[in-house]
Amino acid sequence: MDSIYIDSDVDDRVRRQSIYEGELFVFSARPSILALCEFARELIEEAFGSFDPQEAQHHLAADEYVAILARLKPRFVHHPRSKALLQRILEEFGCDLSKTYFDVPRLKSVTHAGQQASGLTYGIHPHRDTWYSAPFCQQNWWLPVYPIGMTSALAFHPRYWKEPVRNGSSQFNHYRWNKYARKSAADNFDDYLQNQPRPEETIELEPQLRPIPPVGGVILFSGAQLHSAVPNSSGKTRFSIDFRTVHLDDVKAKIGALNVDSAATGTSLRDFMRGTDFSRLPEQVIGLYDDEPLGDGELVFRPPFLEKPTV
Ligand SMILES: [Fe+2]
């Protein structure tokens, strides 16, 4: 990684290639992103009632707080309007919807000082999404819902773009994770943490980059980037949205970022839906990435809501 493109107008193909080479893209406010933020705020503010959502962590009991998030997050994730707004974003950013596949947008929250700890509020440790069976052509889109600053940002660790990190990804299989582990995000914090691949050596967190877009802005980056949530010391809960995209041509051609240290098995490609009609990727294309037999079909069981282990 050596460049950050600001409000770049290169086309989607060139942008994807640059992302695979480790560059970051940061955009200032766009109408389609603002519309998604506004919708998220509506749901968030409705869920917290009379409380300011960014302050509610200081006023609610832990079980009450987690219960609100456990209702709020799946509502946003599976709301038809979320998908429709995401289509508008892809259009505005020049993506070919007939070949661009996305997974559902996730609503994330990281509490100030790690309070109200659960899998629904946890600020994630340094990781690459590829440690969690993401394809190397995955692009991550990350955007703040309320204003953020340097104490509540997303951090990138550029020296590790080319440098391997000893990690636990060889123990991670996407199908096992779906079946057994992710459902415990709300109620079993220890299980949630233990089941995630993490660095198995000391990471030098500095130097790090913290792009800070305004509300309505977005950061685009490769799923192979080492990234983490900055420990939130802002005094407020950080709400953000993230989603991922892949382009059919790149999936077929197995184009993407270099793999420096990921050894996860299975693939998350079944999570992705086509931008036009929400159809899934063809099985024969996914088969290019399946390194384990699917067995009796149970292995692709998809629970109604799962908190992805990403920031
Ligand atoms: Fe992530």
mmCIF file of C-alpha atoms and ligand atoms in Angstrom:
data_model
loop_
_atom_site.group_PDB
_atom_site.id
_atom_site.type_symbol
_atom_site.label_atom_id
_atom_site.label_comp_id
_atom_site.label_asym_id
_atom_site.label_seq_id
_atom_site.Cartn_x
_atom_site.Cartn_y
_atom_site.Cartn_z
ATOM 1 C CA MET A 1 0.000 0.000 0.000
ATOM 2 C CA ASP A 2 1.442 3.375 -0.923
ATOM 3 C CA SER A 3 -1.444 5.521 -2.155
ATOM 4 C CA ILE A 4 -4.797 6.786 -0.988
ATOM 5 C CA TYR A 5 -7.023 7.949 -3.814
ATOM 6 C CA ILE A 6 -9.393 10.738 -2.796
ATOM 7 C CA ASP A 7 -12.626 11.116 -4.788
ATOM 8 C CA SER A 8 -11.006 9.260 -7.689
ATOM 9 C CA ASP A 9 -12.986 9.144 -10.931
ATOM 10 C CA VAL A 10 -11.255 6.090 -12.406
ATOM 11 C CA ASP A 11 -13.664 3.428 -13.615
ATOM 12 C CA ASP A 12 -14.604 0.353 -11.634
ATOM 13 C CA ARG A 13 -12.168 -1.952 -13.452
ATOM 14 C CA VAL A 14 -9.170 0.272 -12.787
ATOM 15 C CA ARG A 15 -10.321 0.876 -9.223
ATOM 16 C CA ARG A 16 -10.597 -2.859 -8.541
ATOM 17 C CA GLN A 17 -7.131 -3.465 -9.934
ATOM 18 C CA SER A 18 -5.665 -0.739 -7.723
ATOM 19 C CA ILE A 19 -7.451 -2.163 -4.706
ATOM 20 C CA TYR A 20 -5.936 -5.578 -5.473
ATOM 21 C CA GLU A 21 -2.554 -3.870 -5.439
ATOM 22 C CA GLY A 22 -3.230 -2.586 -1.947
ATOM 23 C CA GLU A 23 -4.306 1.001 -2.584
ATOM 24 C CA LEU A 24 -7.108 2.644 -0.617
ATOM 25 C CA PHE A 25 -9.947 4.708 -2.047
ATOM 26 C CA VAL A 26 -11.672 7.318 0.091
ATOM 27 C CA PHE A 27 -14.715 9.243 -1.103
ATOM 28 C CA SER A 28 -16.385 12.301 0.358
ATOM 29 C CA ALA A 29 -20.131 12.427 0.829
ATOM 30 C CA ARG A 30 -22.245 11.000 -1.990
ATOM 31 C CA PRO A 31 -26.059 11.065 -2.142
ATOM 32 C CA SER A 32 -26.426 7.276 -2.262
ATOM 33 C CA ILE A 33 -24.224 6.738 0.807
ATOM 34 C CA LEU A 34 -26.016 9.510 2.675
ATOM 35 C CA ALA A 35 -29.332 7.815 1.904
ATOM 36 C CA LEU A 36 -28.100 4.545 3.451
ATOM 37 C CA CYS A 37 -26.822 6.428 6.512
ATOM 38 C CA GLU A 38 -30.121 8.218 6.928
ATOM 39 C CA PHE A 39 -32.033 4.950 6.752
ATOM 40 C CA ALA A 40 -29.692 3.358 9.305
ATOM 41 C CA ARG A 41 -30.148 6.338 11.623
ATOM 42 C CA GLU A 42 -33.928 6.008 11.394
ATOM 43 C CA LEU A 43 -33.782 2.397 12.535
ATOM 44 C CA ILE A 44 -31.106 3.074 15.180
ATOM 45 C CA GLU A 45 -32.963 6.024 16.687
ATOM 46 C CA GLU A 46 -36.237 4.132 16.688
ATOM 47 C CA ALA A 47 -34.554 1.201 18.462
ATOM 48 C CA PHE A 48 -33.064 3.351 21.236
ATOM 49 C CA GLY A 49 -36.255 5.346 21.787
ATOM 50 C CA SER A 50 -35.686 8.317 24.089
ATOM 51 C CA PHE A 51 -31.940 7.658 24.384
ATOM 52 C CA ASP A 52 -29.305 9.226 22.164
ATOM 53 C CA PRO A 53 -27.898 6.101 20.421
ATOM 54 C CA GLN A 54 -24.327 7.341 20.721
ATOM 55 C CA GLU A 55 -24.775 7.892 24.469
ATOM 56 C CA ALA A 56 -27.125 5.048 25.383
ATOM 57 C CA GLN A 57 -24.284 2.752 26.469
ATOM 58 C CA HIS A 58 -23.805 5.002 29.512
ATOM 59 C CA HIS A 59 -27.432 4.780 30.601
ATOM 60 C CA LEU A 60 -28.721 1.280 29.899
ATOM 61 C CA ALA A 61 -28.121 -1.981 31.759
ATOM 62 C CA ALA A 62 -25.945 -4.439 29.828
ATOM 63 C CA ASP A 63 -28.687 -6.964 29.069
ATOM 64 C CA GLU A 64 -31.067 -4.234 27.953
ATOM 65 C CA TYR A 65 -28.414 -2.662 25.740
ATOM 66 C CA VAL A 66 -27.434 -5.919 24.029
ATOM 67 C CA ALA A 67 -31.099 -6.837 23.561
ATOM 68 C CA ILE A 68 -31.695 -3.604 21.640
ATOM 69 C CA LEU A 69 -28.741 -4.293 19.335
ATOM 70 C CA ALA A 70 -29.818 -7.916 18.878
ATOM 71 C CA ARG A 71 -33.150 -6.666 17.503
ATOM 72 C CA LEU A 72 -31.804 -3.665 15.614
ATOM 73 C CA LYS A 73 -28.961 -5.228 13.647
ATOM 74 C CA PRO A 74 -30.837 -8.060 11.893
ATOM 75 C CA ARG A 75 -33.645 -5.641 11.110
ATOM 76 C CA PHE A 76 -31.225 -3.403 9.220
ATOM 77 C CA VAL A 77 -29.339 -6.287 7.609
ATOM 78 C CA HIS A 78 -32.441 -7.973 6.200
ATOM 79 C CA HIS A 79 -34.578 -4.936 5.451
ATOM 80 C CA PRO A 80 -35.438 -4.799 1.729
ATOM 81 C CA ARG A 81 -34.700 -1.084 1.758
ATOM 82 C CA SER A 82 -31.093 -1.760 2.798
ATOM 83 C CA LYS A 83 -30.544 -3.841 -0.331
ATOM 84 C CA ALA A 84 -32.270 -1.290 -2.547
ATOM 85 C CA LEU A 85 -30.121 1.525 -1.159
ATOM 86 C CA LEU A 86 -27.023 -0.566 -1.694
ATOM 87 C CA GLN A 87 -27.964 -1.002 -5.357
ATOM 88 C CA ARG A 88 -28.068 2.780 -5.658
ATOM 89 C CA ILE A 89 -24.598 3.018 -4.156
ATOM 90 C CA LEU A 90 -23.165 0.545 -6.642
ATOM 91 C CA GLU A 91 -24.786 2.469 -9.489
ATOM 92 C CA GLU A 92 -23.422 5.784 -8.272
ATOM 93 C CA PHE A 93 -19.930 4.294 -8.037
ATOM 94 C CA GLY A 94 -20.048 3.010 -11.617
ATOM 95 C CA CYS A 95 -20.270 -0.714 -10.867
ATOM 96 C CA ASP A 96 -21.874 -3.004 -13.464
ATOM 97 C CA LEU A 97 -24.786 -4.373 -11.431
ATOM 98 C CA SER A 98 -25.158 -7.381 -13.708
ATOM 99 C CA LYS A 99 -21.665 -8.545 -12.763
ATOM 100 C CA THR A 100 -21.214 -7.049 -9.308
ATOM 101 C CA TYR A 101 -22.281 -9.230 -6.383
ATOM 102 C CA PHE A 102 -22.669 -7.902 -2.850
ATOM 103 C CA ASP A 103 -23.388 -9.302 0.553
ATOM 104 C CA VAL A 104 -25.905 -7.708 2.877
ATOM 105 C CA PRO A 105 -24.786 -4.472 4.539
ATOM 106 C CA ARG A 106 -23.898 -5.004 8.191
ATOM 107 C CA LEU A 107 -24.484 -2.475 10.917
ATOM 108 C CA LYS A 108 -21.629 -2.434 13.416
ATOM 109 C CA SER A 109 -21.258 -0.709 16.755
ATOM 110 C CA VAL A 110 -18.147 -0.280 18.856
ATOM 111 C CA THR A 111 -18.758 1.079 22.327
ATOM 112 C CA HIS A 112 -16.621 3.653 24.068
ATOM 113 C CA ALA A 113 -13.972 1.934 26.233
ATOM 114 C CA GLY A 114 -15.291 -1.492 25.284
ATOM 115 C CA GLN A 115 -18.265 -1.180 27.631
ATOM 116 C CA GLN A 116 -21.360 -3.383 27.239
ATOM 117 C CA ALA A 117 -19.065 -6.105 25.883
ATOM 118 C CA SER A 118 -20.630 -8.719 23.624
ATOM 119 C CA GLY A 119 -20.115 -10.024 20.133
ATOM 120 C CA LEU A 120 -22.435 -7.214 19.023
ATOM 121 C CA THR A 121 -20.235 -4.412 20.315
ATOM 122 C CA TYR A 122 -16.753 -5.804 20.042
ATOM 123 C CA GLY A 123 -14.075 -3.711 18.337
ATOM 124 C CA ILE A 124 -12.259 -6.196 16.217
ATOM 125 C CA HIS A 125 -8.595 -7.123 16.513
ATOM 126 C CA PRO A 126 -6.219 -6.715 13.539
ATOM 127 C CA HIS A 127 -7.216 -9.152 10.796
ATOM 128 C CA ARG A 128 -7.604 -9.704 7.101
ATOM 129 C CA ASP A 129 -11.052 -10.752 5.892
ATOM 130 C CA THR A 130 -9.285 -13.437 3.862
ATOM 131 C CA TRP A 131 -8.482 -15.164 7.177
ATOM 132 C CA TYR A 132 -12.266 -15.743 7.302
ATOM 133 C CA SER A 133 -12.556 -17.430 3.884
ATOM 134 C CA ALA A 134 -13.154 -14.224 1.894
ATOM 135 C CA PRO A 135 -12.065 -14.423 -1.763
ATOM 136 C CA PHE A 136 -8.992 -12.418 -2.712
ATOM 137 C CA CYS A 137 -11.047 -10.323 -5.126
ATOM 138 C CA GLN A 138 -13.251 -9.073 -2.305
ATOM 139 C CA GLN A 139 -13.615 -5.321 -1.928
ATOM 140 C CA ASN A 140 -14.711 -3.942 1.418
ATOM 141 C CA TRP A 141 -16.838 -0.812 1.693
ATOM 142 C CA TRP A 142 -16.844 0.890 5.102
ATOM 143 C CA LEU A 143 -18.735 4.015 6.121
ATOM 144 C CA PRO A 144 -19.518 5.847 9.357
ATOM 145 C CA VAL A 145 -23.175 6.436 10.275
ATOM 146 C CA TYR A 146 -22.405 9.318 12.635
ATOM 147 C CA PRO A 147 -19.307 11.558 12.542
ATOM 148 C CA ILE A 148 -16.106 9.825 13.631
ATOM 149 C CA GLY A 149 -12.676 11.067 14.636
ATOM 150 C CA MET A 150 -9.235 9.624 15.203
ATOM 151 C CA THR A 151 -10.363 7.894 18.418
ATOM 152 C CA SER A 152 -13.188 5.978 16.752
ATOM 153 C CA ALA A 153 -11.818 5.238 13.290
ATOM 154 C CA LEU A 154 -10.890 2.228 11.201
ATOM 155 C CA ALA A 155 -7.132 1.600 11.070
ATOM 156 C CA PHE A 156 -4.986 0.043 8.347
ATOM 157 C CA HIS A 157 -1.565 -1.467 8.957
ATOM 158 C CA PRO A 158 0.228 -0.975 5.643
ATOM 159 C CA ARG A 159 3.506 -2.758 6.374
ATOM 160 C CA TYR A 160 1.581 -6.036 6.456
ATOM 161 C CA TRP A 161 0.192 -5.712 2.945
ATOM 162 C CA LYS A 162 3.179 -7.694 1.727
ATOM 163 C CA GLU A 163 4.402 -9.076 5.021
ATOM 164 C CA PRO A 164 2.888 -12.284 6.410
ATOM 165 C CA VAL A 165 1.544 -12.510 9.946
ATOM 166 C CA ARG A 166 1.417 -15.819 11.791
ATOM 167 C CA ASN A 167 -2.302 -16.362 12.354
ATOM 168 C CA GLY A 168 -5.005 -18.889 13.121
ATOM 169 C CA SER A 169 -6.732 -18.935 9.738
ATOM 170 C CA SER A 170 -5.757 -22.555 9.008
ATOM 171 C CA GLN A 171 -8.269 -23.560 11.706
ATOM 172 C CA PHE A 172 -11.065 -21.532 10.112
ATOM 173 C CA ASN A 173 -13.624 -23.090 7.786
ATOM 174 C CA HIS A 174 -16.454 -20.868 6.591
ATOM 175 C CA TYR A 175 -19.059 -23.629 6.669
ATOM 176 C CA ARG A 176 -18.198 -24.752 10.193
ATOM 177 C CA TRP A 177 -18.277 -21.103 11.318
ATOM 178 C CA ASN A 178 -21.742 -20.609 9.844
ATOM 179 C CA LYS A 179 -23.012 -23.800 11.424
ATOM 180 C CA TYR A 180 -21.585 -23.603 14.908
ATOM 181 C CA ALA A 181 -19.939 -20.365 15.925
ATOM 182 C CA ARG A 182 -21.375 -17.142 14.594
ATOM 183 C CA LYS A 183 -24.810 -17.559 16.132
ATOM 184 C CA SER A 184 -23.316 -16.967 19.566
ATOM 185 C CA ALA A 185 -22.385 -13.344 18.864
ATOM 186 C CA ALA A 186 -25.034 -11.892 21.164
ATOM 187 C CA ASP A 187 -24.958 -14.287 24.062
ATOM 188 C CA ASN A 188 -21.623 -16.027 24.314
ATOM 189 C CA PHE A 189 -18.833 -13.513 24.096
ATOM 190 C CA ASP A 190 -16.049 -15.972 24.982
ATOM 191 C CA ASP A 191 -17.077 -18.436 22.266
ATOM 192 C CA TYR A 192 -17.395 -15.582 19.819
ATOM 193 C CA LEU A 193 -13.818 -14.481 20.414
ATOM 194 C CA GLN A 194 -12.286 -17.930 20.571
ATOM 195 C CA ASN A 195 -13.676 -18.924 17.206
ATOM 196 C CA GLN A 196 -12.078 -16.081 15.255
ATOM 197 C CA PRO A 197 -8.709 -16.331 13.565
ATOM 198 C CA ARG A 198 -6.360 -13.788 15.073
ATOM 199 C CA PRO A 199 -2.691 -12.863 14.862
ATOM 200 C CA GLU A 200 -0.470 -15.358 16.635
ATOM 201 C CA GLU A 201 2.459 -13.004 16.902
ATOM 202 C CA THR A 202 2.837 -9.427 18.102
ATOM 203 C CA ILE A 203 1.588 -6.958 15.519
ATOM 204 C CA GLU A 204 3.269 -3.610 15.180
ATOM 205 C CA LEU A 205 0.214 -1.401 15.036
ATOM 206 C CA GLU A 206 2.301 1.641 14.075
ATOM 207 C CA PRO A 207 2.619 3.059 11.553
ATOM 208 C CA GLN A 208 -1.080 2.935 10.833
ATOM 209 C CA LEU A 209 -3.462 4.879 8.622
ATOM 210 C CA ARG A 210 -6.833 6.119 9.809
ATOM 211 C CA PRO A 211 -8.840 7.558 6.913
ATOM 212 C CA ILE A 212 -11.671 9.612 8.389
ATOM 213 C CA PRO A 213 -14.424 10.211 5.849
ATOM 214 C CA PRO A 214 -17.399 12.406 6.673
ATOM 215 C CA VAL A 215 -20.861 10.931 7.073
ATOM 216 C CA GLY A 216 -21.900 10.062 3.521
ATOM 217 C CA GLY A 217 -18.317 9.185 2.615
ATOM 218 C CA VAL A 218 -16.854 5.714 2.245
ATOM 219 C CA ILE A 219 -13.556 3.813 2.319
ATOM 220 C CA LEU A 220 -12.927 1.058 -0.258
ATOM 221 C CA PHE A 221 -10.214 -1.498 0.378
ATOM 222 C CA SER A 222 -9.135 -5.038 -0.319
ATOM 223 C CA GLY A 223 -10.342 -7.816 1.965
ATOM 224 C CA ALA A 224 -6.666 -8.780 2.191
ATOM 225 C CA GLN A 225 -5.720 -5.542 3.979
ATOM 226 C CA LEU A 226 -4.744 -5.922 7.615
ATOM 227 C CA HIS A 227 -7.168 -3.648 9.433
ATOM 228 C CA SER A 228 -8.558 -3.119 12.917
ATOM 229 C CA ALA A 229 -10.944 -0.977 14.904
ATOM 230 C CA VAL A 230 -9.190 1.816 16.754
ATOM 231 C CA PRO A 231 -9.976 1.312 20.470
ATOM 232 C CA ASN A 232 -12.878 3.676 20.937
ATOM 233 C CA SER A 233 -12.041 6.419 23.426
ATOM 234 C CA SER A 234 -14.340 9.019 21.897
ATOM 235 C CA GLY A 235 -16.880 8.879 24.714
ATOM 236 C CA LYS A 236 -19.550 7.796 22.216
ATOM 237 C CA THR A 237 -20.590 4.558 20.562
ATOM 238 C CA ARG A 238 -19.317 4.296 16.997
ATOM 239 C CA PHE A 239 -21.895 3.089 14.476
ATOM 240 C CA SER A 240 -20.683 2.045 11.033
ATOM 241 C CA ILE A 241 -21.894 0.086 8.032
ATOM 242 C CA ASP A 242 -19.833 -2.282 5.956
ATOM 243 C CA PHE A 243 -20.513 -4.512 3.011
ATOM 244 C CA ARG A 244 -18.450 -6.433 0.529
ATOM 245 C CA THR A 245 -18.517 -6.815 -3.253
ATOM 246 C CA VAL A 246 -16.975 -9.096 -5.841
ATOM 247 C CA HIS A 247 -16.987 -8.804 -9.630
ATOM 248 C CA LEU A 248 -17.997 -11.918 -11.566
ATOM 249 C CA ASP A 249 -15.179 -11.616 -14.112
ATOM 250 C CA ASP A 250 -12.577 -11.470 -11.343
ATOM 251 C CA VAL A 251 -14.155 -14.342 -9.429
ATOM 252 C CA LYS A 252 -14.075 -16.510 -12.582
ATOM 253 C CA ALA A 253 -10.512 -15.501 -13.441
ATOM 254 C CA LYS A 254 -9.394 -15.870 -9.804
ATOM 255 C CA ILE A 255 -7.936 -12.368 -9.970
ATOM 256 C CA GLY A 256 -7.332 -10.502 -6.754
ATOM 257 C CA ALA A 257 -4.860 -9.530 -4.069
ATOM 258 C CA LEU A 258 -1.852 -11.705 -3.312
ATOM 259 C CA ASN A 259 -2.214 -14.226 -0.537
ATOM 260 C CA VAL A 260 0.604 -13.658 1.916
ATOM 261 C CA ASP A 261 -0.642 -15.626 4.916
ATOM 262 C CA SER A 262 -4.295 -16.782 4.686
ATOM 263 C CA ALA A 263 -5.015 -20.504 5.058
ATOM 264 C CA ALA A 264 -8.776 -20.565 5.716
ATOM 265 C CA THR A 265 -10.893 -23.194 3.982
ATOM 266 C CA GLY A 266 -14.354 -22.997 2.476
ATOM 267 C CA THR A 267 -15.490 -19.770 0.838
ATOM 268 C CA SER A 268 -17.839 -16.926 1.707
ATOM 269 C CA LEU A 269 -18.882 -16.557 -1.952
ATOM 270 C CA ARG A 270 -22.334 -18.045 -1.290
ATOM 271 C CA ASP A 271 -23.136 -14.946 0.772
ATOM 272 C CA PHE A 272 -23.011 -12.714 -2.322
ATOM 273 C CA MET A 273 -26.005 -11.604 -4.435
ATOM 274 C CA ARG A 274 -26.076 -10.115 -7.920
ATOM 275 C CA GLY A 275 -26.683 -6.371 -8.035
ATOM 276 C CA THR A 276 -29.571 -6.673 -10.484
ATOM 277 C CA ASP A 277 -31.763 -9.477 -9.150
ATOM 278 C CA PHE A 278 -30.119 -10.730 -5.925
ATOM 279 C CA SER A 279 -29.415 -14.135 -7.501
ATOM 280 C CA ARG A 280 -26.449 -16.067 -6.137
ATOM 281 C CA LEU A 281 -23.214 -16.832 -7.941
ATOM 282 C CA PRO A 282 -23.401 -19.958 -10.119
ATOM 283 C CA GLU A 283 -22.364 -23.073 -8.185
ATOM 284 C CA GLN A 284 -19.816 -24.022 -10.832
ATOM 285 C CA VAL A 285 -18.091 -20.674 -10.278
ATOM 286 C CA ILE A 286 -18.141 -21.094 -6.490
ATOM 287 C CA GLY A 287 -16.759 -24.580 -7.061
ATOM 288 C CA LEU A 288 -13.506 -22.982 -8.192
ATOM 289 C CA TYR A 289 -13.059 -21.915 -4.554
ATOM 290 C CA ASP A 290 -14.486 -24.911 -2.706
ATOM 291 C CA ASP A 291 -11.636 -26.841 -1.226
ATOM 292 C CA GLU A 292 -13.806 -29.052 0.975
ATOM 293 C CA PRO A 293 -16.770 -31.207 0.013
ATOM 294 C CA LEU A 294 -20.116 -29.775 1.023
ATOM 295 C CA GLY A 295 -21.231 -33.065 2.521
ATOM 296 C CA ASP A 296 -24.953 -33.430 3.108
ATOM 297 C CA GLY A 297 -25.837 -29.804 2.445
ATOM 298 C CA GLU A 298 -26.047 -28.883 6.105
ATOM 299 C CA LEU A 299 -22.667 -27.279 5.818
ATOM 300 C CA VAL A 300 -24.122 -24.392 3.855
ATOM 301 C CA PHE A 301 -26.776 -23.780 6.501
ATOM 302 C CA ARG A 302 -27.247 -20.039 6.784
ATOM 303 C CA PRO A 303 -28.693 -18.782 10.096
ATOM 304 C CA PRO A 304 -31.150 -15.881 9.937
ATOM 305 C CA PHE A 305 -28.609 -13.369 11.181
ATOM 306 C CA LEU A 306 -24.904 -13.566 11.745
ATOM 307 C CA GLU A 307 -22.551 -10.906 12.920
ATOM 308 C CA LYS A 308 -19.618 -11.041 10.540
ATOM 309 C CA PRO A 309 -16.271 -10.870 12.269
ATOM 310 C CA THR A 310 -15.307 -7.696 10.502
ATOM 311 C CA VAL A 311 -15.142 -4.053 11.315
HETATM 312 FE FE FE B 1 -12.716 -6.827 8.385
#
